[in-house]
PDB file of C-alpha atoms in Angstrom:
ATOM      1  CA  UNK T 292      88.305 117.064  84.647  1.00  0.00           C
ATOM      2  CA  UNK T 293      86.797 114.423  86.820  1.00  0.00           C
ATOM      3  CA  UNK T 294      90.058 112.279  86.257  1.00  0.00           C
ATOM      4  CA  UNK T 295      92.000 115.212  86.924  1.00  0.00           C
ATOM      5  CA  UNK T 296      90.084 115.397  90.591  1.00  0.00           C
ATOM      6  CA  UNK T 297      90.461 111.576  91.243  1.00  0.00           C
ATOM      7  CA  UNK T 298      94.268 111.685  90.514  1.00  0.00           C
ATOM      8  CA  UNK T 299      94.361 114.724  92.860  1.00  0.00           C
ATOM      9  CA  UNK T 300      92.825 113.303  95.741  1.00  0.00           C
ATOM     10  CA  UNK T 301      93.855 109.976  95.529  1.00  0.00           C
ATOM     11  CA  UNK T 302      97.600 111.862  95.486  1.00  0.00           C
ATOM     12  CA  UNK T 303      96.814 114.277  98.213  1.00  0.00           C
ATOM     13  CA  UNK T 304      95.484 110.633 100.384  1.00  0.00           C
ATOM     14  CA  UNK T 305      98.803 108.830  99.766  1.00  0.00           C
ATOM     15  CA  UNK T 306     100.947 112.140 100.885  1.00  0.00           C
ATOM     16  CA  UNK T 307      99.087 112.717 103.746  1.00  0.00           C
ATOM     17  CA  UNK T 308      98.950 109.611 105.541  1.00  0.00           C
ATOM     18  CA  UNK T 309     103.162 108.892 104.242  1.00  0.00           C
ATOM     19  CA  UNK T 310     103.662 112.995 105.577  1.00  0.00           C
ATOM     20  CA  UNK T 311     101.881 111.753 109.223  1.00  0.00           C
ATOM     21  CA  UNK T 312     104.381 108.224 109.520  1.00  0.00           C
ATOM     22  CA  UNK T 313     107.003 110.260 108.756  1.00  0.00           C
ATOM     23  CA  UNK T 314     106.234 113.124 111.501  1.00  0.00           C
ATOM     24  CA  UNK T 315     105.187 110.595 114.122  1.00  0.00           C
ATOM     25  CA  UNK T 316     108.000 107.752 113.718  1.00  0.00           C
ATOM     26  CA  UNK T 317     110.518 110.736 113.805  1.00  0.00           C
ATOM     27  CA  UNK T 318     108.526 112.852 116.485  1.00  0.00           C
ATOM     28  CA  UNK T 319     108.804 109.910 118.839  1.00  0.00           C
ATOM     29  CA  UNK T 320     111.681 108.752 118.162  1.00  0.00           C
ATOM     30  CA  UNK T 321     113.163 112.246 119.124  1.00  0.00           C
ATOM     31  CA  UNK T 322     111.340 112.227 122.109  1.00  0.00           C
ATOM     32  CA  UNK T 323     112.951 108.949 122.773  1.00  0.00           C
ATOM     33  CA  UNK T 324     116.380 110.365 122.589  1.00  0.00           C
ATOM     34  CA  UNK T 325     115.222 113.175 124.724  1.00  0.00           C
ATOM     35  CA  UNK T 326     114.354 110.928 128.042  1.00  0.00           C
ATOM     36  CA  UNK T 327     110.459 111.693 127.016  1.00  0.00           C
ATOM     37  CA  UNK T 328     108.476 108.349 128.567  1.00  0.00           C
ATOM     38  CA  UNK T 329     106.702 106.186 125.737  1.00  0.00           C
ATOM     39  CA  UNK T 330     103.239 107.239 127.550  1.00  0.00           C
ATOM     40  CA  UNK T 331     103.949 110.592 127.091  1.00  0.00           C
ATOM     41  CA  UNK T 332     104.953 110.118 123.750  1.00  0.00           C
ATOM     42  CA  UNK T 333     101.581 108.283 122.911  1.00  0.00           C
ATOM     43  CA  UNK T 334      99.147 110.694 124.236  1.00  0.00           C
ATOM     44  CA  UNK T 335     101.082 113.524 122.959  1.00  0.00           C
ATOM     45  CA  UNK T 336     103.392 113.322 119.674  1.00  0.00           C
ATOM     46  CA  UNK T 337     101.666 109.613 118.565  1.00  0.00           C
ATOM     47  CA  UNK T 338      97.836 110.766 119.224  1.00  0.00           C
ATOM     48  CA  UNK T 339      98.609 114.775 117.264  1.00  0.00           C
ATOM     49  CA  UNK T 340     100.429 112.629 114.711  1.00  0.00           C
ATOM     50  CA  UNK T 341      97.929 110.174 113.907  1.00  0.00           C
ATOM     51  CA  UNK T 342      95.102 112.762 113.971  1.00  0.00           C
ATOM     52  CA  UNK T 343      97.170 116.118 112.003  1.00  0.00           C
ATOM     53  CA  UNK T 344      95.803 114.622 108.375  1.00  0.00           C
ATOM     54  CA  UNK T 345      92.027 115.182 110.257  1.00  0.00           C
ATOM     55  CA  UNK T 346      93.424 118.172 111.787  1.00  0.00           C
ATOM     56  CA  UNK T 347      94.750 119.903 108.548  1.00  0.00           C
ATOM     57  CA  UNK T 348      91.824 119.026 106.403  1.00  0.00           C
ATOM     58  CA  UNK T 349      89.484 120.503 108.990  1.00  0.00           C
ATOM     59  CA  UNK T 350      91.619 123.857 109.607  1.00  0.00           C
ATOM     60  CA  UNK T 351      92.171 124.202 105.878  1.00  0.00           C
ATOM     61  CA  UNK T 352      88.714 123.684 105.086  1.00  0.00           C
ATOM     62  CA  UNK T 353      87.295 125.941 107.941  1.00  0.00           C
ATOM     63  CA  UNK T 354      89.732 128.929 106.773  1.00  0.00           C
ATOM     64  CA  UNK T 355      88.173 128.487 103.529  1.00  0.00           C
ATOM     65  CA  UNK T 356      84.846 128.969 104.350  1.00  0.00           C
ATOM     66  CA  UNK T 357      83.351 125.331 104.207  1.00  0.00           C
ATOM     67  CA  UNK T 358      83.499 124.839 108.089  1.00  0.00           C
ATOM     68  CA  UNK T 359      80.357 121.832 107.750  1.00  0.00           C
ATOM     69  CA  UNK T 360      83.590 119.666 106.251  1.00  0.00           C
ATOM     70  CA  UNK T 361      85.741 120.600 109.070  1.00  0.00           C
ATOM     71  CA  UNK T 362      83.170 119.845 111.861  1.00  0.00           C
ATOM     72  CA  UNK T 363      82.332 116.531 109.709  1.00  0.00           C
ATOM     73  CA  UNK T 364      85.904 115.428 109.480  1.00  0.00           C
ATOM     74  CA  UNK T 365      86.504 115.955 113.092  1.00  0.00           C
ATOM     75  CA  UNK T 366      83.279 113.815 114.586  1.00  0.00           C
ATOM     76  CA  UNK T 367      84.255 111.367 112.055  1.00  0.00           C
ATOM     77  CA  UNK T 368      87.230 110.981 113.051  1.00  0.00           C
ATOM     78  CA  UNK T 369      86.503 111.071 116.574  1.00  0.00           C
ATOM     79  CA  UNK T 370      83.514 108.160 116.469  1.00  0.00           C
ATOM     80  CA  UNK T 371      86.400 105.721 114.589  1.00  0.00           C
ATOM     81  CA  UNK T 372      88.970 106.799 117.473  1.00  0.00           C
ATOM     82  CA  UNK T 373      86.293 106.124 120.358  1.00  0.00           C
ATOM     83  CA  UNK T 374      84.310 103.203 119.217  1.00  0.00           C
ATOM     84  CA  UNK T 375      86.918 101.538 116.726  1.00  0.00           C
ATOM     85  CA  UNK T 376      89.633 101.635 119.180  1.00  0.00           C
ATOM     86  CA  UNK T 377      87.961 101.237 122.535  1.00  0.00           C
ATOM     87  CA  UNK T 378      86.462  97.928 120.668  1.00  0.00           C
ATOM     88  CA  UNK T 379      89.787  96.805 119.722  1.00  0.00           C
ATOM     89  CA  UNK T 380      91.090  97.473 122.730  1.00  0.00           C
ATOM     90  CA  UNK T 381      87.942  95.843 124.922  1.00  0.00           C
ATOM     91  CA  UNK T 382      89.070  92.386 122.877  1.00  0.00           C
ATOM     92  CA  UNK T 383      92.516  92.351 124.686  1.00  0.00           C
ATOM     93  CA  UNK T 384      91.510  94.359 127.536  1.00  0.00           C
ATOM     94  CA  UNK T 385      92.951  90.773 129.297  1.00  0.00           C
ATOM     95  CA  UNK T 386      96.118  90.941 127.719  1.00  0.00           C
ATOM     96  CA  UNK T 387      97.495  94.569 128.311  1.00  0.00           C
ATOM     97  CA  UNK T 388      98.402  95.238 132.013  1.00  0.00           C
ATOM     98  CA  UNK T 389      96.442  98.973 133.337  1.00  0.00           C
ATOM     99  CA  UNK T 390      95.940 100.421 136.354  1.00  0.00           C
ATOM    100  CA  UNK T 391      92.671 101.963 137.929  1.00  0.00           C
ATOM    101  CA  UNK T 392      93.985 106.037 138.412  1.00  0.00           C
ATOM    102  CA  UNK T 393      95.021 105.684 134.747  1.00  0.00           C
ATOM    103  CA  UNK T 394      91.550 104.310 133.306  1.00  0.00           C
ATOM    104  CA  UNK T 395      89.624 106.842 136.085  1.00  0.00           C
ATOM    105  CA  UNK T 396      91.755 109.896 134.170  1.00  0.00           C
ATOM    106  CA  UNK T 397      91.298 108.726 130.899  1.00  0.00           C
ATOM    107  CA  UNK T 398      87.656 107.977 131.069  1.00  0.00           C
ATOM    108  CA  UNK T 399      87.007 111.100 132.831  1.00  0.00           C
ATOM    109  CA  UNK T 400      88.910 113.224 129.763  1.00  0.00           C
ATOM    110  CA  UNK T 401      87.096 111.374 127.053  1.00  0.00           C
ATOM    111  CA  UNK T 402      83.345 111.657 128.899  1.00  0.00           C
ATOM    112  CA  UNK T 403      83.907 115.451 129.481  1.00  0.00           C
ATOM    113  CA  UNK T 404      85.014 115.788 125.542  1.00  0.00           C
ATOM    114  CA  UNK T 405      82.192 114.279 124.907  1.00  0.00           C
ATOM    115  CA  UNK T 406      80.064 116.359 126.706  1.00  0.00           C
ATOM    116  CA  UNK T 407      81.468 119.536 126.233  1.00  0.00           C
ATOM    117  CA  UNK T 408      80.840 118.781 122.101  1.00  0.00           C
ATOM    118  CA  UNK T 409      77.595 117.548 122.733  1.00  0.00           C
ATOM    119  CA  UNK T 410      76.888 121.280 125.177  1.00  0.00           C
ATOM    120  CA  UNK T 411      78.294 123.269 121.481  1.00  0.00           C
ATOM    121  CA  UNK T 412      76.386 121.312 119.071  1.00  0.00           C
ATOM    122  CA  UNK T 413      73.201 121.475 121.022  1.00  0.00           C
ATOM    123  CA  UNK T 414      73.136 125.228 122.542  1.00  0.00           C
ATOM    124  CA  UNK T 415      75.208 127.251 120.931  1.00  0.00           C
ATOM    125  CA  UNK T 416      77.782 126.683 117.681  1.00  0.00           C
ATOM    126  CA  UNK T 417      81.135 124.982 117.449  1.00  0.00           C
ATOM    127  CA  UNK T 418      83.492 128.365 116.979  1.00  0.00           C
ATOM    128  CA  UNK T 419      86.135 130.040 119.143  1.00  0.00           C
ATOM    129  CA  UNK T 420      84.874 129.669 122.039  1.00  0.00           C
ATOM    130  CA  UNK T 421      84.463 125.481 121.622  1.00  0.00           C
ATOM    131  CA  UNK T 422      87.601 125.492 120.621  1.00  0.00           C
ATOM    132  CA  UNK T 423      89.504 127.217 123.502  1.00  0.00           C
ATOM    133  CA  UNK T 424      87.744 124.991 125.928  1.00  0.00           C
ATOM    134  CA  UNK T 425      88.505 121.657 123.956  1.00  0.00           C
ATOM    135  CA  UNK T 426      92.048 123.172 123.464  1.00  0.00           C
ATOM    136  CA  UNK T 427      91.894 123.518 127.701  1.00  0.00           C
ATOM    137  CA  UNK T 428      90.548 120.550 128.518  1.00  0.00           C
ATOM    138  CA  UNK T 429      93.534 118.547 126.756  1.00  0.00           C
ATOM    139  CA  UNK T 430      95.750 120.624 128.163  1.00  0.00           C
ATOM    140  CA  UNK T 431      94.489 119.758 131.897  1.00  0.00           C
ATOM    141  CA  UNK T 432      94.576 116.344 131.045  1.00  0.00           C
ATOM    142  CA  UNK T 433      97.798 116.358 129.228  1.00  0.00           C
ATOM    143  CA  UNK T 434      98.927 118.412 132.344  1.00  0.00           C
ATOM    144  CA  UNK T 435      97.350 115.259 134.738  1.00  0.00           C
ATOM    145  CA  UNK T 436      99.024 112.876 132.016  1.00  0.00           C
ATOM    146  CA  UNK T 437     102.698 114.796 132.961  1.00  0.00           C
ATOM    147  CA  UNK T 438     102.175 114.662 136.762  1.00  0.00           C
ATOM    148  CA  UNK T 439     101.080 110.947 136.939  1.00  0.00           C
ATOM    149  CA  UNK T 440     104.223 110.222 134.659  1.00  0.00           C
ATOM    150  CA  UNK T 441     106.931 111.871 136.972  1.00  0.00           C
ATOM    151  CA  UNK T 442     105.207 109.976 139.842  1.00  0.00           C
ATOM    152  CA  UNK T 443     105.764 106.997 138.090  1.00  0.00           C
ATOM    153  CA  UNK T 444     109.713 108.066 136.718  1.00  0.00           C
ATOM    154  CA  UNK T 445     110.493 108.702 140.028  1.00  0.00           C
ATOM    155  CA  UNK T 446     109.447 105.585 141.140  1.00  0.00           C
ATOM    156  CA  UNK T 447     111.446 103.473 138.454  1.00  0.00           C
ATOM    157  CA  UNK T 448     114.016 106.123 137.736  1.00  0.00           C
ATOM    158  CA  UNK T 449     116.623 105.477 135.168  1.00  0.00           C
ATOM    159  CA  UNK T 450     114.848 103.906 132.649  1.00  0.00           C
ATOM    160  CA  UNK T 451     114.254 107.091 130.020  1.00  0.00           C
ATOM    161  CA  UNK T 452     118.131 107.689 129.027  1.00  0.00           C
ATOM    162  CA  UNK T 453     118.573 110.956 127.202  1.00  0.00           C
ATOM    163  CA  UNK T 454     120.334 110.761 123.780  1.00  0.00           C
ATOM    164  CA  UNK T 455     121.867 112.931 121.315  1.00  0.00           C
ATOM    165  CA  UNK T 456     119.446 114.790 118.768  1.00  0.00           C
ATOM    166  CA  UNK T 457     119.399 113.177 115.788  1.00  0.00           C
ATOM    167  CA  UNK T 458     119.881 115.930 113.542  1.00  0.00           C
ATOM    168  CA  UNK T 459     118.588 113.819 110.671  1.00  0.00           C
ATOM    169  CA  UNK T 460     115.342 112.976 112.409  1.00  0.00           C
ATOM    170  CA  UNK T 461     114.749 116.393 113.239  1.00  0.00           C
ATOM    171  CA  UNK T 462     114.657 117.226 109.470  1.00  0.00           C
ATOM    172  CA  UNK T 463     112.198 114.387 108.521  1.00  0.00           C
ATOM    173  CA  UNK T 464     110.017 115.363 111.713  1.00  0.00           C
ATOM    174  CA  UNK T 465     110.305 118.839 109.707  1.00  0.00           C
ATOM    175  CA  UNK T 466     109.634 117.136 106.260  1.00  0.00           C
ATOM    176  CA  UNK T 467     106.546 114.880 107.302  1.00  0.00           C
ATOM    177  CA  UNK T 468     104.952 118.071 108.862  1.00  0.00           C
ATOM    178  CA  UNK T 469     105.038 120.097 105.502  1.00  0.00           C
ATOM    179  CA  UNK T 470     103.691 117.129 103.592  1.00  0.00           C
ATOM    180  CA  UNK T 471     101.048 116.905 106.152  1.00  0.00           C
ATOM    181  CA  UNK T 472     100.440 120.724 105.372  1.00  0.00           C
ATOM    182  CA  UNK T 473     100.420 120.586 101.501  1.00  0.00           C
ATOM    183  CA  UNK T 474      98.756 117.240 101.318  1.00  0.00           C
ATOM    184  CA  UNK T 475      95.619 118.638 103.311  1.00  0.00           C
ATOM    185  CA  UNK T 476      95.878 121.618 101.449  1.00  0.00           C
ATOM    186  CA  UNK T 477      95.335 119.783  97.863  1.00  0.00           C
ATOM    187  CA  UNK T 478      93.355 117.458  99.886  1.00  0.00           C
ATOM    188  CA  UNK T 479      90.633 120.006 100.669  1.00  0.00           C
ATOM    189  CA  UNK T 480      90.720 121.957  97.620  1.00  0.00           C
ATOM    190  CA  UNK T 481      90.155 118.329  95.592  1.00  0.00           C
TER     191      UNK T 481
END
């Protein structure tokens, strides 16, 4: 039985993070073709992407009842994606060109995240009404994100060229998303 579980999640691991390179190299890629700037492709189809095998095995394991796993899966994954990544990045923080608005919007998102989890988890409970204002907040910064980017394409128009759909890409965007789904589905039930 215990072989039977190892097997299971060590299958479920392999499908979901092949299901997310699938749904993200497609995803952006048909962004690409669709005149959809690489920044906004980062922050929006590369940073769901990367984070839907979290995202699955917290929903799934919330609409089963064992919400502790979903809340643990998502401040898990968010310490690696703050502290791992802002430490890579600090070591070539020389290297990659940014600009001030962009770090003063971006630090200001990730600080009021912060904050807002640390209001839930200290006076009140991580439910509905957590959710809709995390789901808000990323929408006002995505929405920030969108406005700084057509500043920007309108100063250096002509460089996102719309393409054809790639009718093919579309149907392994469609494919890596249902592997995500069943993968965090056997993942959560392993």
């Amino acid at each position: 039985m215990v072989l039977i579980l190892i097997v299971g999640l060590v299958a479920s691991l392999i499908l979901v993070i092949k299901s997310a390179d699938l749904f993200v190299d497609n995803l952006v890629d048909l962004g690409s073709s669709l005149g959809i700037s690489e920044v906004i492709l980062g922050v929006t189809a590369s940073a769901i992407g990367t984070s839907l095998p979290e995202f699955g095995s917290a929903l799934i394991a919330s609409l089963s009842g064992s919400t502790d796993i979903g809340v643990g899966c998502v401040i898990g994954s968010n310490i690696w994606n703050i502290a791992g990544i802002l430490g890579i990045s600090s070591v070539v923080a020389g290297i990659i060109e940014t600009n001030a608005d962009g770090l003063k919007r971006d630090f200001s998102a990730t600080l009021l995240t912060g904050l807002i989890l640390l209001f839930f988890m200290f006076f009140g409970n991580i439910g509905k009404i957590a959710a809709l204002v995390m789901v808000l907040t990323y929408a006002v910064y995505l929405w920030r994100l969108i406005k700084a980017q057509k500043t920007y394409s309108d100063e250096n128009s002509g460089k996102n060229e719309r393409g054809p759909i790639d009718l093919k890409k579309l149907a392994l965007t469609v494919l890596g998303f249902g592997g995500l789904i069943i993968g965090c589905r056997i993942l959560v039930y392993t």
